[in-house]
Every structure is written in C-alpha cells, then in structure tokens.
Coordinates of C-alpha atoms and ligand atoms in Angstrom, one line a residue:
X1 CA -145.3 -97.0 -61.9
X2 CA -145.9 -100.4 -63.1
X3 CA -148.6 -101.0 -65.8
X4 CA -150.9 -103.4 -64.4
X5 CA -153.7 -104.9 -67.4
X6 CA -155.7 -107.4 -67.5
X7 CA -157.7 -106.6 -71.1
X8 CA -160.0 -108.1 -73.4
X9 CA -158.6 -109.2 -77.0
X10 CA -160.3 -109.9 -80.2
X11 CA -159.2 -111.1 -83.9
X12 CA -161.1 -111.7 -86.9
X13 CA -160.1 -113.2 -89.9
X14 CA -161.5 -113.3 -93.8
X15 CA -165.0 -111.5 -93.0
X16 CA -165.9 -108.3 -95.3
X17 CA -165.8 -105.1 -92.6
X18 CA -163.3 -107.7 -90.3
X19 CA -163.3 -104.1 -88.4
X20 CA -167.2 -104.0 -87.5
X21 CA -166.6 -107.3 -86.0
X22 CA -164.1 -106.6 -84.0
X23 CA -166.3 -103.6 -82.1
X24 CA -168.8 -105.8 -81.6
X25 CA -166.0 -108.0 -79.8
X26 CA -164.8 -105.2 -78.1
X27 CA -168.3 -104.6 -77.0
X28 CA -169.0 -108.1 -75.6
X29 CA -165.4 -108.0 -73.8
X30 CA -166.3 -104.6 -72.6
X31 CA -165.9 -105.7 -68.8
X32 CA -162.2 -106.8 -69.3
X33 CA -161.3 -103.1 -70.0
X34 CA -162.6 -99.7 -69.7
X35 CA -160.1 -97.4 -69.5
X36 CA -159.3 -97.3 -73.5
X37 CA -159.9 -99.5 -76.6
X38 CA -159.0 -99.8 -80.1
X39 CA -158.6 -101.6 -83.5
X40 CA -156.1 -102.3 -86.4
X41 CA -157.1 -103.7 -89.6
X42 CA -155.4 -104.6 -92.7
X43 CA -155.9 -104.1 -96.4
X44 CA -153.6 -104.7 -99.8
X45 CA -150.8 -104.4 -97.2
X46 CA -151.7 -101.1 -95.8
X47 CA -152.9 -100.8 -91.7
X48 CA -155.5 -99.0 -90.5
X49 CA -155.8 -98.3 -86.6
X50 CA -158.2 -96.5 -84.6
X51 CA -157.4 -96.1 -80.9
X52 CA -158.6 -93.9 -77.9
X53 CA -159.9 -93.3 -74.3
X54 CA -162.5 -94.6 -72.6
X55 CA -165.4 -96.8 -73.3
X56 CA -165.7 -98.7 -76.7
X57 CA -168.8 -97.2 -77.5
X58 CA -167.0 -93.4 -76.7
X59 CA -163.8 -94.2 -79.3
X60 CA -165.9 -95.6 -82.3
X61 CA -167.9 -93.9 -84.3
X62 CA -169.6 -94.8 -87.5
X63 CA -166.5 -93.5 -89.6
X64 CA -163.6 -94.3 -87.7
X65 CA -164.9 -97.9 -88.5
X66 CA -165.5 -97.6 -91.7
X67 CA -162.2 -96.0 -92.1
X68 CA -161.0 -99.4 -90.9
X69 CA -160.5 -101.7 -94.1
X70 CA -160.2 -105.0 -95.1
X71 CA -161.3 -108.3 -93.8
X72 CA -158.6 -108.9 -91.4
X73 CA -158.8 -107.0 -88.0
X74 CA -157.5 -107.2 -84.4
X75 CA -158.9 -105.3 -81.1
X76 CA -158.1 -104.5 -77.3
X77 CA -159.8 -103.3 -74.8
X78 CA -157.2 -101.8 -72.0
X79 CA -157.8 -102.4 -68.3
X80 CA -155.3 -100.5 -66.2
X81 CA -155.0 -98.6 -62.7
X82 CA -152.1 -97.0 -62.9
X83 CA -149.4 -96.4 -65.3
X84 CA -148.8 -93.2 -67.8
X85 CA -151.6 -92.3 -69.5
X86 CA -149.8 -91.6 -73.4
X87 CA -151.9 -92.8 -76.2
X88 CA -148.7 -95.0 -77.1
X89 CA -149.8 -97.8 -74.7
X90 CA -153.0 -98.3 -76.1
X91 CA -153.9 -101.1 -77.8
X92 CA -152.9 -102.9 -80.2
X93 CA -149.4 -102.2 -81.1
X94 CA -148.5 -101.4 -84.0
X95 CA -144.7 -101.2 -85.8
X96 CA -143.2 -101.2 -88.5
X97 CA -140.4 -104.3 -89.2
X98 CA -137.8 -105.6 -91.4
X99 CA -140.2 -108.0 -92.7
X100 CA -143.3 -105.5 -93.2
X101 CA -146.0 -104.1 -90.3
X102 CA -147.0 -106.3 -87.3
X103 CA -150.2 -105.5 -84.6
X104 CA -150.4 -106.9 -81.2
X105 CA -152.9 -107.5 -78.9
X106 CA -152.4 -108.6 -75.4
X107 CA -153.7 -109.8 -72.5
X108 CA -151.8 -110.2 -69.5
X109 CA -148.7 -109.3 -67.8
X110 CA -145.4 -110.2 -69.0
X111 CA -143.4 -110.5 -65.4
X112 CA -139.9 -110.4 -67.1
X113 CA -140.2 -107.4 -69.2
X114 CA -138.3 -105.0 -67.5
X115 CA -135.4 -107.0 -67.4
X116 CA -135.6 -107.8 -71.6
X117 CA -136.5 -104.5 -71.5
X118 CA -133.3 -103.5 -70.1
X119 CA -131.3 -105.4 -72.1
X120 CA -132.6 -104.1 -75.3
X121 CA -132.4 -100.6 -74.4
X122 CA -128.7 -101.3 -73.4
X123 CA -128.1 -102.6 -77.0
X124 CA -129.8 -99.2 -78.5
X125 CA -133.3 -100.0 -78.7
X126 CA -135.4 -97.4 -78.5
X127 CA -139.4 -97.7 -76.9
X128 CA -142.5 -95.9 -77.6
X129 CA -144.2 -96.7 -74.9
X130 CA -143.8 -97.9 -71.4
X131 CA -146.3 -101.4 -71.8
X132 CA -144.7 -104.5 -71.3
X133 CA -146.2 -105.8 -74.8
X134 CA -143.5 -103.8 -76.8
X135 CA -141.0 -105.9 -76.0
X136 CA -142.8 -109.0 -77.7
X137 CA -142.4 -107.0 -81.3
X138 CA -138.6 -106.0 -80.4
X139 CA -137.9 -109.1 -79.8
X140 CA -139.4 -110.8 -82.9
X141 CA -137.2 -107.7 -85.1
X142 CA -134.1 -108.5 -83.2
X143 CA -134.3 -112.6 -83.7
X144 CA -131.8 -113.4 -86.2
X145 CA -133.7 -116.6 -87.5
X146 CA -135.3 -116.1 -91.4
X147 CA -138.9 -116.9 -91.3
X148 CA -141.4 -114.5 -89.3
X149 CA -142.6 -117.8 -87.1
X150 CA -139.0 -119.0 -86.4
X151 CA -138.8 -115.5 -85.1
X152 CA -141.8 -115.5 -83.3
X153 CA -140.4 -118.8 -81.6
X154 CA -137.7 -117.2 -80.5
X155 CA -139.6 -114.3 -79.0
X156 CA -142.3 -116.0 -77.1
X157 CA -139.7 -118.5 -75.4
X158 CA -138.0 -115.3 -73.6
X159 CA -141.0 -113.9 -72.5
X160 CA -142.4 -114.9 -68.7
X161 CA -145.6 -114.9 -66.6
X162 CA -149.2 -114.5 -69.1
X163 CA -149.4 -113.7 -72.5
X164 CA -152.6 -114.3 -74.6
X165 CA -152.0 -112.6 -77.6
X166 CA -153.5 -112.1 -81.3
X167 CA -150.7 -110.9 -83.5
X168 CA -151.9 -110.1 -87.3
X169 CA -149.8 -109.4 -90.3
X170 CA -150.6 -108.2 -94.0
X171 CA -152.1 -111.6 -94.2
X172 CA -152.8 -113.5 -91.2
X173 CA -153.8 -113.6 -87.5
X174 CA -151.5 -115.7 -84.9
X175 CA -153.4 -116.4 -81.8
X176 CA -151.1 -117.5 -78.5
X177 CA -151.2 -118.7 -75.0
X178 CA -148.4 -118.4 -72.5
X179 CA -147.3 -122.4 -71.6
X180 CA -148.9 -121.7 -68.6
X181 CA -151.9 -120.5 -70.0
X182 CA -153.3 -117.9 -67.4
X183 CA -155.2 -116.0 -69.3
X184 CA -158.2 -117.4 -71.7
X185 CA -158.0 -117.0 -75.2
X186 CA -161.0 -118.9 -77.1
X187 CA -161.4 -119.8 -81.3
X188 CA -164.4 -120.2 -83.0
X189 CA -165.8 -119.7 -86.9
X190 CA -168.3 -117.7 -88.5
X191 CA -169.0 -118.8 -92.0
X192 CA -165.8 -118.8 -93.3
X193 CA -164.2 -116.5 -91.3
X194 CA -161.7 -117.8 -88.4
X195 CA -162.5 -115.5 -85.2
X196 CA -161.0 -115.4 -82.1
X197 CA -161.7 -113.7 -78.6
X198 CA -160.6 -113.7 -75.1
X199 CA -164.0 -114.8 -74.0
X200 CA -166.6 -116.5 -76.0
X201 CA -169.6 -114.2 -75.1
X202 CA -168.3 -111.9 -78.0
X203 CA -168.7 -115.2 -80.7
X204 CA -172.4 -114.9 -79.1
X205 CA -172.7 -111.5 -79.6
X206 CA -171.4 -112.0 -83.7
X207 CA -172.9 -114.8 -84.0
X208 CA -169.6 -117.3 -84.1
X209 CA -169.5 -120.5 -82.9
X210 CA -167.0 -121.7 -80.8
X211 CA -164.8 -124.3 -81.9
X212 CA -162.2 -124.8 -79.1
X213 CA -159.6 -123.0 -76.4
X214 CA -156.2 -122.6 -77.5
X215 CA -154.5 -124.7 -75.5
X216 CA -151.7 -123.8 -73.4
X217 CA -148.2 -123.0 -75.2
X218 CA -150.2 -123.0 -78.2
X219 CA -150.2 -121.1 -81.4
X220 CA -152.8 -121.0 -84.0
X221 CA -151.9 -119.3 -87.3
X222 CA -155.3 -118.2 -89.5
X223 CA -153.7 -117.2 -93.4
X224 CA -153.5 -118.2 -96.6
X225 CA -153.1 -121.7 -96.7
X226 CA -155.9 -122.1 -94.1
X227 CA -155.6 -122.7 -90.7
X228 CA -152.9 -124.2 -88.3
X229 CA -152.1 -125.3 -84.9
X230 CA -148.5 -125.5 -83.8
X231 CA -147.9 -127.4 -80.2
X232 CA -144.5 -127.5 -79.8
X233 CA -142.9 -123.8 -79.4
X234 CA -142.1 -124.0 -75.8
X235 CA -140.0 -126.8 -74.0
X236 CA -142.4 -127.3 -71.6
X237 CA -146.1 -126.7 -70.9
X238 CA -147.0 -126.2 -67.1
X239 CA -150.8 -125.6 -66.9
X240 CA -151.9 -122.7 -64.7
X241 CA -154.7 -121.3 -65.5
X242 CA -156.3 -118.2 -63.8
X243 CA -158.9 -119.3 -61.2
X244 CA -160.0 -115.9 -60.2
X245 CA -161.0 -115.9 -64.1
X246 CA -163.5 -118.1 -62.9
X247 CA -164.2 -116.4 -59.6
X248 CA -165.2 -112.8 -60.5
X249 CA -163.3 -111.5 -63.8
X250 CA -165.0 -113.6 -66.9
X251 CA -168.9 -112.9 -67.5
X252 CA -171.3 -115.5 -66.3
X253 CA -172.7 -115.8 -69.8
X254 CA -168.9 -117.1 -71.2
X255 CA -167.7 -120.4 -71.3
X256 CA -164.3 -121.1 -70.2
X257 CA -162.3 -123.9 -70.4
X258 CA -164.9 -126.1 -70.4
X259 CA -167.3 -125.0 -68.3
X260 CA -170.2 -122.8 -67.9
X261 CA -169.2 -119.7 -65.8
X262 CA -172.5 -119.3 -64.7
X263 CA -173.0 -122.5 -63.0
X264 CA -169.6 -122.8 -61.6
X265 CA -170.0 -119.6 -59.7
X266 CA -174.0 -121.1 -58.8
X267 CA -171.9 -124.3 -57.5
X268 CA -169.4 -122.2 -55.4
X269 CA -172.4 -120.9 -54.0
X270 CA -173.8 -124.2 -52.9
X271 CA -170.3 -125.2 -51.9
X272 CA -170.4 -122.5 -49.4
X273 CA -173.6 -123.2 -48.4
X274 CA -172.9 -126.5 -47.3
X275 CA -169.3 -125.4 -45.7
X276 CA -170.7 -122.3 -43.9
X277 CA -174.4 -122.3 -42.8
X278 CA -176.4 -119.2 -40.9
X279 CA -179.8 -118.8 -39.7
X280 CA -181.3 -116.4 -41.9
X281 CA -184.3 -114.7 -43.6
X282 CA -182.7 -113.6 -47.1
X283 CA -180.0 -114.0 -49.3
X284 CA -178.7 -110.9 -51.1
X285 CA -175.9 -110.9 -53.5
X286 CA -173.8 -107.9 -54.1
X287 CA -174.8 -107.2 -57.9
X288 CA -173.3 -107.9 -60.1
X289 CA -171.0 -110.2 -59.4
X290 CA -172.0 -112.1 -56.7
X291 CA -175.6 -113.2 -58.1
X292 CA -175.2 -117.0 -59.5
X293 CA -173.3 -117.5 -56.1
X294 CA -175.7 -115.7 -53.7
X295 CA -178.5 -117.9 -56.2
X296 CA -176.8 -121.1 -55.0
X297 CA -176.2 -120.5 -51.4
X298 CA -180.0 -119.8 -51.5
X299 CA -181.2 -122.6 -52.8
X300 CA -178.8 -125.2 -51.7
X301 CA -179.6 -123.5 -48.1
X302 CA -183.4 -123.0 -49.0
X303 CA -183.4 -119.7 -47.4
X304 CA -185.2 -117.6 -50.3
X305 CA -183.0 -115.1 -52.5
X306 CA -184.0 -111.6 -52.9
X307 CA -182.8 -108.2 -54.5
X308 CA -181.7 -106.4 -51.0
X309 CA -178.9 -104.2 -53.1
X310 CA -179.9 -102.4 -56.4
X311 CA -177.0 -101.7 -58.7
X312 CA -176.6 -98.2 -61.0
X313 CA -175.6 -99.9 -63.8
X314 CA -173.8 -96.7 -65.8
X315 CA -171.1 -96.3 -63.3
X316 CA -167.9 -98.0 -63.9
X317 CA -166.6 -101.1 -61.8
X318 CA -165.3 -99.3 -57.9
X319 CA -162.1 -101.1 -58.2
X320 CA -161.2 -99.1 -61.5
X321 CA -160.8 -95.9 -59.5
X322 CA -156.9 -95.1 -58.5
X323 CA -157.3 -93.2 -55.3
X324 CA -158.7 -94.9 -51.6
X325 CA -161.1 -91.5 -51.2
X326 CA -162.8 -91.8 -54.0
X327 CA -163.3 -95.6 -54.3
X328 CA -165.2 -95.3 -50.9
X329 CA -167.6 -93.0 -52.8
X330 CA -167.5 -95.3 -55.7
X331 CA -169.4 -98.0 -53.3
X332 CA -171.9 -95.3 -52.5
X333 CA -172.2 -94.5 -56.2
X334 CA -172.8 -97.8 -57.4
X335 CA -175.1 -99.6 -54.9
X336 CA -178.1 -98.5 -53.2
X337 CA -180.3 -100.6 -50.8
X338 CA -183.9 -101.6 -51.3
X339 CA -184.8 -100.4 -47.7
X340 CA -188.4 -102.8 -47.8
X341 CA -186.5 -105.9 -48.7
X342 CA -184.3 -105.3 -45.8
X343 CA -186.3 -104.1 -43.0
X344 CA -185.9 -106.4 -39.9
X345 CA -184.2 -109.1 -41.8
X346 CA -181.3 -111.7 -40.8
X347 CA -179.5 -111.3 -44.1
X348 CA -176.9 -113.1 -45.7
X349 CA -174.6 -111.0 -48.4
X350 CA -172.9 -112.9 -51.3
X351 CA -170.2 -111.6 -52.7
X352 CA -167.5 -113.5 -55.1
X353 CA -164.6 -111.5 -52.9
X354 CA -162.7 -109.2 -50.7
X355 CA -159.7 -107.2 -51.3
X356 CA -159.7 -104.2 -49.8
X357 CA -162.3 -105.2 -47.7
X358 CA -163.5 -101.5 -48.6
X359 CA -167.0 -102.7 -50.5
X360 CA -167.4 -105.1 -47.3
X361 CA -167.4 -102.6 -44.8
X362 CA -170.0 -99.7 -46.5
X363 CA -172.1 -102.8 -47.9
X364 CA -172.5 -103.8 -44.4
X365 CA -173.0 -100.1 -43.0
X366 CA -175.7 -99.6 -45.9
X367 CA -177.2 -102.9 -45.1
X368 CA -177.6 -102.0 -41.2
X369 CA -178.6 -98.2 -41.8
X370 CA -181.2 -99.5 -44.1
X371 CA -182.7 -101.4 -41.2
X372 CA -181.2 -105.0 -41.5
X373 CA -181.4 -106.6 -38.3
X374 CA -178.3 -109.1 -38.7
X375 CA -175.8 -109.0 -41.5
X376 CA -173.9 -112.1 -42.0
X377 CA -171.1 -112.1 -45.0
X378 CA -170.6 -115.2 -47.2
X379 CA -167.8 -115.1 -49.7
X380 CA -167.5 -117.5 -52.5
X381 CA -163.8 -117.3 -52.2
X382 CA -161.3 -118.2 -50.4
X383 CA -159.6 -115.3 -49.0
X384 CA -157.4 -113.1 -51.0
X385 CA -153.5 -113.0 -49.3
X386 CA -150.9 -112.1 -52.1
X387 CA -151.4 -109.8 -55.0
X388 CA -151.1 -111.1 -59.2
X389 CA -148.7 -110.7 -60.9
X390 CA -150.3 -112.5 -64.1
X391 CA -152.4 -109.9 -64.7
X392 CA -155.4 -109.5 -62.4
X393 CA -155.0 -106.5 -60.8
X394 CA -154.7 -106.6 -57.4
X395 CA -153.4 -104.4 -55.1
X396 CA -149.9 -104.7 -53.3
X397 CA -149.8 -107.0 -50.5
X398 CA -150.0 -104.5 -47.9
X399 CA -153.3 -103.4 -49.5
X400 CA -154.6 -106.8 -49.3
X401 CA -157.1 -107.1 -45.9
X402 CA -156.4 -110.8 -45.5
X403 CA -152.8 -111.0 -45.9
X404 CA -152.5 -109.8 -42.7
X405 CA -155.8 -109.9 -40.5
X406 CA -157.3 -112.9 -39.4
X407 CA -160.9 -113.5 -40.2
X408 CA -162.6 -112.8 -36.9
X409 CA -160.4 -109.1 -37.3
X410 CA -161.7 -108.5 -40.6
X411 CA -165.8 -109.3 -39.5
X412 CA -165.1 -106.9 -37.3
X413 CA -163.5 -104.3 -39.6
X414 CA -166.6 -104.9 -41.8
X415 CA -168.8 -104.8 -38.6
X416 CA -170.6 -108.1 -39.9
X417 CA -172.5 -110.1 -37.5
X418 CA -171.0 -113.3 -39.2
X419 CA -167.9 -113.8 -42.1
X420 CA -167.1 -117.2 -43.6
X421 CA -164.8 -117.6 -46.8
X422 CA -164.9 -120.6 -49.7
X423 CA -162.0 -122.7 -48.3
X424 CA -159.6 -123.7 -51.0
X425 CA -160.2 -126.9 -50.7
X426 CA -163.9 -126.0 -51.4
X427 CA -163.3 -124.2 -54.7
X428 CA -161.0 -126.6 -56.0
X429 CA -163.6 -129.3 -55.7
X430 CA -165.6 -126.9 -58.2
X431 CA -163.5 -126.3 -60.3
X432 CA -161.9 -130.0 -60.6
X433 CA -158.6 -130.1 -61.2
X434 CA -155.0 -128.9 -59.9
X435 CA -154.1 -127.3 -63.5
X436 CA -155.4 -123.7 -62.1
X437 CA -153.1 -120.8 -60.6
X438 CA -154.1 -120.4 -57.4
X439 CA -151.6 -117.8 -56.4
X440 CA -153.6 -115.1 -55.2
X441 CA -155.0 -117.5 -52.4
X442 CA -152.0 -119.4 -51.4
X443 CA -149.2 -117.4 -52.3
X444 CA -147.6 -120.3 -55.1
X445 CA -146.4 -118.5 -57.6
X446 CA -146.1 -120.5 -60.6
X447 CA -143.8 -118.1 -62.5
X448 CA -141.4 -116.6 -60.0
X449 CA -141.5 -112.6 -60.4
X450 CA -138.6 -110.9 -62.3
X451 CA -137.6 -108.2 -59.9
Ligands
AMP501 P1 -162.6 -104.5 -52.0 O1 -163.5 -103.4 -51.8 O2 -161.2 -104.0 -52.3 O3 -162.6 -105.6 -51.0 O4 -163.0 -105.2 -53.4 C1 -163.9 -106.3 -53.4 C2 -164.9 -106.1 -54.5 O5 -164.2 -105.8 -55.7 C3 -165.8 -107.3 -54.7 O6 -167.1 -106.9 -54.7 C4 -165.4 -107.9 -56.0 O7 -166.5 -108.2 -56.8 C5 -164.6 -106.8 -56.7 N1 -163.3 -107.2 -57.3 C6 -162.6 -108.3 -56.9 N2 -161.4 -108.4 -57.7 C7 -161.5 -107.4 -58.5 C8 -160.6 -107.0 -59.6 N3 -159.5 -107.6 -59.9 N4 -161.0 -105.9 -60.3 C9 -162.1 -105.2 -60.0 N5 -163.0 -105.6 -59.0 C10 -162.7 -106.6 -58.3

C-alpha cells in the first residue's frame, strides 16, 4: 500500500546538545505526526540516531538523548495511515555514501518515486525501506557529478510533487523546498545557532527567532563557512503552496508564509459569516480545530460563541485511525457534549472541514440527542472533492463525501438542519493570492501524478 506522510521536520545547527533541541522541536511539531518520531545527530564525524513508535514524548527518554552527540541534529515526526509498519521507514534516513554518512528528513510526498524507484532497482539498487524519501539519498550516490551539492542538484531536479527536506552531513544542515513549495519549511536563529523547522511554533517553544521561509526551489546550506542561500537549482519555480496548510493542518499559534494562522482561520470564519447566514442562538466550534473560525463567524455574525462540544484532549486525532469502525468510535471517544449549553438551542457548528463526512454526521447526532433544538453546519471550507497527492492525507476519491454528493445530499446524510461551505472564491479572498495549491478543492493538480 502506498505510504501516505505528511510529517513534521526539525534541524539545528551549532547549539551544544543540538539533540535536546531538536525534541523540543519535535514536541512543538507534535500535531504533524504521531505515529513515530526520531533524531540523528552528528559528532567528530560519527552519527548518532534514535528512532521509534509512537508519540515523541513515548521514544525519548533522558538517555537516548543524551546518547545523541554533538551540536548538529536533525528530527521527524512520521504521520502515516497506512503503509508497512518496519522501523526502516522511520525518520530520518540515514545511509552510508561514497562521500561519508548523510540523514534526511522529509515532509511530503514525492509523486514520482515509484517510477525512479523502478528504475533504480532495475539498475541493481537495493532499498531498505518502502518510503518514498530513499530514493532522494540513491539518487544523490548514483549522480556522477564531483561535489556533494552538484549531486544534490541533480537529485532534487528528478524528484516530483512536495519535498521539504533537512538533509545534514558530518558538517552541515541543507534545508529544501520543492519549486512548488507545498509544504512549509521555516528558518530562524538562536544565538548563534542556525535552526530550522517545518512550523515556527517549535522556534517559540526553543526560544528561536524566526528569520524567514525558504522560499520555493530554495536551498539553504548552514556549515562551516556560515550560512548560504542558493536560488537557482531548478529551471523553473511554480508557486503552490498547500492551502489546506492553512485550513486545518498547521497550529493556530504558527506563522506561515506570512501570516498569522490564527487570524486567517478567525477571517475564514467571518468570510463565512457574511457568505452564509442562519438564525441562531450559539456558535459552537468543533474543538480543536474549528475554534478561531467558529470565533469569527460569532462575532462577525454577533450571535454569541460558546463551548457546546468538550474535547478529551489525550486521545489522538480520529482521522489517524486506519479502519471506518473504529474511527466512528474515535468521534465518540474524542468529543463529548456539554448538555446545559445545548439544551433548546438553534446552534451553529464550526468546523474547518468534511471528508468523510463521518465526524459531521455523529457531531450532529450528539448535538440533537443532547437536546439541541436546530443544528445548522458551517464549514470554513470549501468542500473537499479530490484526494492529495502532496502529502495531506486524504482519502481516495471514492472516500471523499463531496466528490460525489451534492450538498443538500450530504445535510441530509449528516441530518443537519442547514449546511453551507466557504466558497472558493471566499477563501481565496483570505488568503490573497493565486500562488496556493488548491487541488483538493478543485481538482487542479499542479504536479500531474506519476502513475
Ligand atoms: P471526516 O469525518 O472524514 O469528514 O473528517 C473531518 C474532520 O477531520 C474534521 O473535523 C477535520 O478537522 C479533520 N480533518 C480534516 N482533514 C484532516 C486530515 N488531513 N487529517 C486529519 N484530520 C483531518
């Protein structure tokens, strides 16, 4: 089965115990990836790793870290539904070269890597696991060319669809966005120390401070003589960047390419607000995620904001769970309604999407059972019709609710009294310019997919 990741990446450069920074990354990047994590450092030329199962907090302990040396270090945290579960695709990657030892950390999904994968194998190569990342360090052996970045060149330029990576040898950190750049990847500084994370909550959290986005196609190379931006390593730079990043995947408190994730989700709560009106007594979010939206549709609409869902916060994200059984109990597990807040109520429930429509339909149940008199269903996004293949996961397109029921069928699948989505038009006027993938909404793949 296909690997689907969409993962959390950290790199630290010239900082005593590089290692403990890159855990506390981990931690702060926590939401991109759950189902595994893990660390390489490097010291006098020697690598350390540490990887494992589960939560980062459950595969670190106070002596695998310090068994970590050196101040150069690199981190993932591994998102993934399906795939084989062999320790050999955690992350990062780590191999052994003609030119020394090379880590890799990555985020996102490299759409033609069956094909190169193919090829290689044809030609003898032999893989260790079955991620799509393996083929980036394959590649870079193979290349032909004599410096490790004229390799590197040659690598990245056969790779398609979204790769944010942080790539660190004996002595440096490379830090890379696809031309497309679908996937965030953030630098910033602490004291002397070059840092750099998928999200810039984990500078917060280490107390960095953020000094820019890599830009698209770009590669930034922290060593020995300092540090350097490169711009020209792909032909051509095509701007994509991941909207749904914006929508529901990044954490309010980040700031991503340029903006405040927070407010824009409070603004594409307004926006719908404005679009999509309803008489109502209450606006309820579905926590977590849909909070700074439900916030805005309640006060751009004035109708006053309450808690009408209480989240268990020690139970992992539904959509994390493989099977359709159990992520119906997974709804169950992770919400519970505040019966008094609801009680003979008009409500309106914010959420940032559907997919499934699964969480919909029992939020809407819960909501009724618990005595809500009408249950109307605002979305702050448009609806979802073709699946990613960037690195979100989403499920297949048969999966998806809306790529093939209208919206008064899927109300009445979810037995709301009222649904209105964002329309596209609505959440591009938030987020302000055409440079965003909007794939999963309108079906425009940007990359085509290498079958
Ligand atoms: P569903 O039940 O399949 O309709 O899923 C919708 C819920 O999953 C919403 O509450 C979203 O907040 C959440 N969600 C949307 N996209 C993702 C994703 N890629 N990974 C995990 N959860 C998601």
């Amino acid at each position: 089965m296909k690997l689907k990741e969409h993962c959390g990446i950290v790199g630290i450069y010239n900082k005593q115990e590089a290692a403990n920074y890159a855990y506390l990354g981990l931690h702060a990047l926590q939401h991109r990836g759950q189902e595994a994590a893990g660390i390489v450092s490097t010291e006098n030329n020697q690598f350390f790793e540490h990887k494992g199962y589960g939560l980062v907090n459950d595969v670190f302990t106070e002596n695998s870290i310090s068994s970590l040396r050196g101040k150069i270090a690199i981190g993932h945290n591994r998102y993934s539904t399906f795939g084989d579960d062999s320790i050999a695709n955690i992350q990062p990657l780590f191999a052994h070269f003609d030119m020394g030892q090379i880590a890799i950390a990555h985020n996102g999904n490299i759409i033609n890597a069956q094909s190169i994968k193919k090829k290689l194998v044809d030609e003898g190569a032999i893989f260790n696991s079955n991620s799509d990342t393996e083929v980036i360090i394959h590649l870079i052996a193979k290349s032909q060319k004599e410096t490790f970045f004229e390799r590197l060149k040659d690598a990245l330029n056969v790779l398609k669809g979204a790769f944010s990576l942080i790539i660190m040898r004996e002595n440096e950190i490379y830090a890379i966005r696809d031309p497309w750049g679908f996937r965030p990847l953030s630098m910033g500084k602490l004291d002397d120390a070059t840092v750099f994370a998928s999200e810039t909550c984990a500078f917060d959290l280490i107390g960095a401070e953020f000094m820019k986005d890599i830009a698209p196609g770009e590669v930034v190379v922290a060593g020995n003589d300092g540090v350097k931006h490169f711009n020209d390593i792909f032909d051509k730079i095509d701007e994509k960047k991941c909207v749904f990043e914006y929508i529901y995947f990044a954490r309010p408190d980040s700031y991503l390419w340029g903006k405040s994730i927070y407010s824009l989700r409070k603004k594409l709560g307004e926006t719908l607000a404005e679009e999509s009106p309803v008489d109502a007594d209450i606006v309820i979010p579905t926590p977590d995620s849909g909070v700074p939206a439900a916030l805005g549709y309640s006060q751009k609409s004035g109708i006053p904001f309450d808690f009408g869902l209480i989240r268990n916060h020690y139970v992992g994200r539904t959509f994390i769970e493989p099977a359709q059984s159990i992520r119906h109990f997974g709804v169950r597990l992770k919400l519970n309604p505040a019966r008094d807040v609801l009680k003979g109520k008009r409500v309106i429930v914010v959420d940032d999407s559907i997919v499934r429509g699964t969480t919909s339909k029992r939020i809407v149940k819960m909501l009724k059972s618990s005595g809500a008199k009408e249950v109307h269903l605002r979305i702050s996004s448009p609806p979802v019709i073709s699946p990613c293949f960037y690195g979100i996961d989403t499920p297949t397109k048969r999966e998806l609710i809306a790529s093939s029921h209208a919206k008064e069928e899927i109300k009445k699948y979810t037995t709301a009294d009222s649904l209105e989505y964002l329309s596209l038009k609505g959440l591009q006027k938030v987020v302000g310019n055409s440079h965003y993938c909007f794939a999963c909404f309108n079906g425009n793949y940007p990359v085509e997919f290498d079958k």
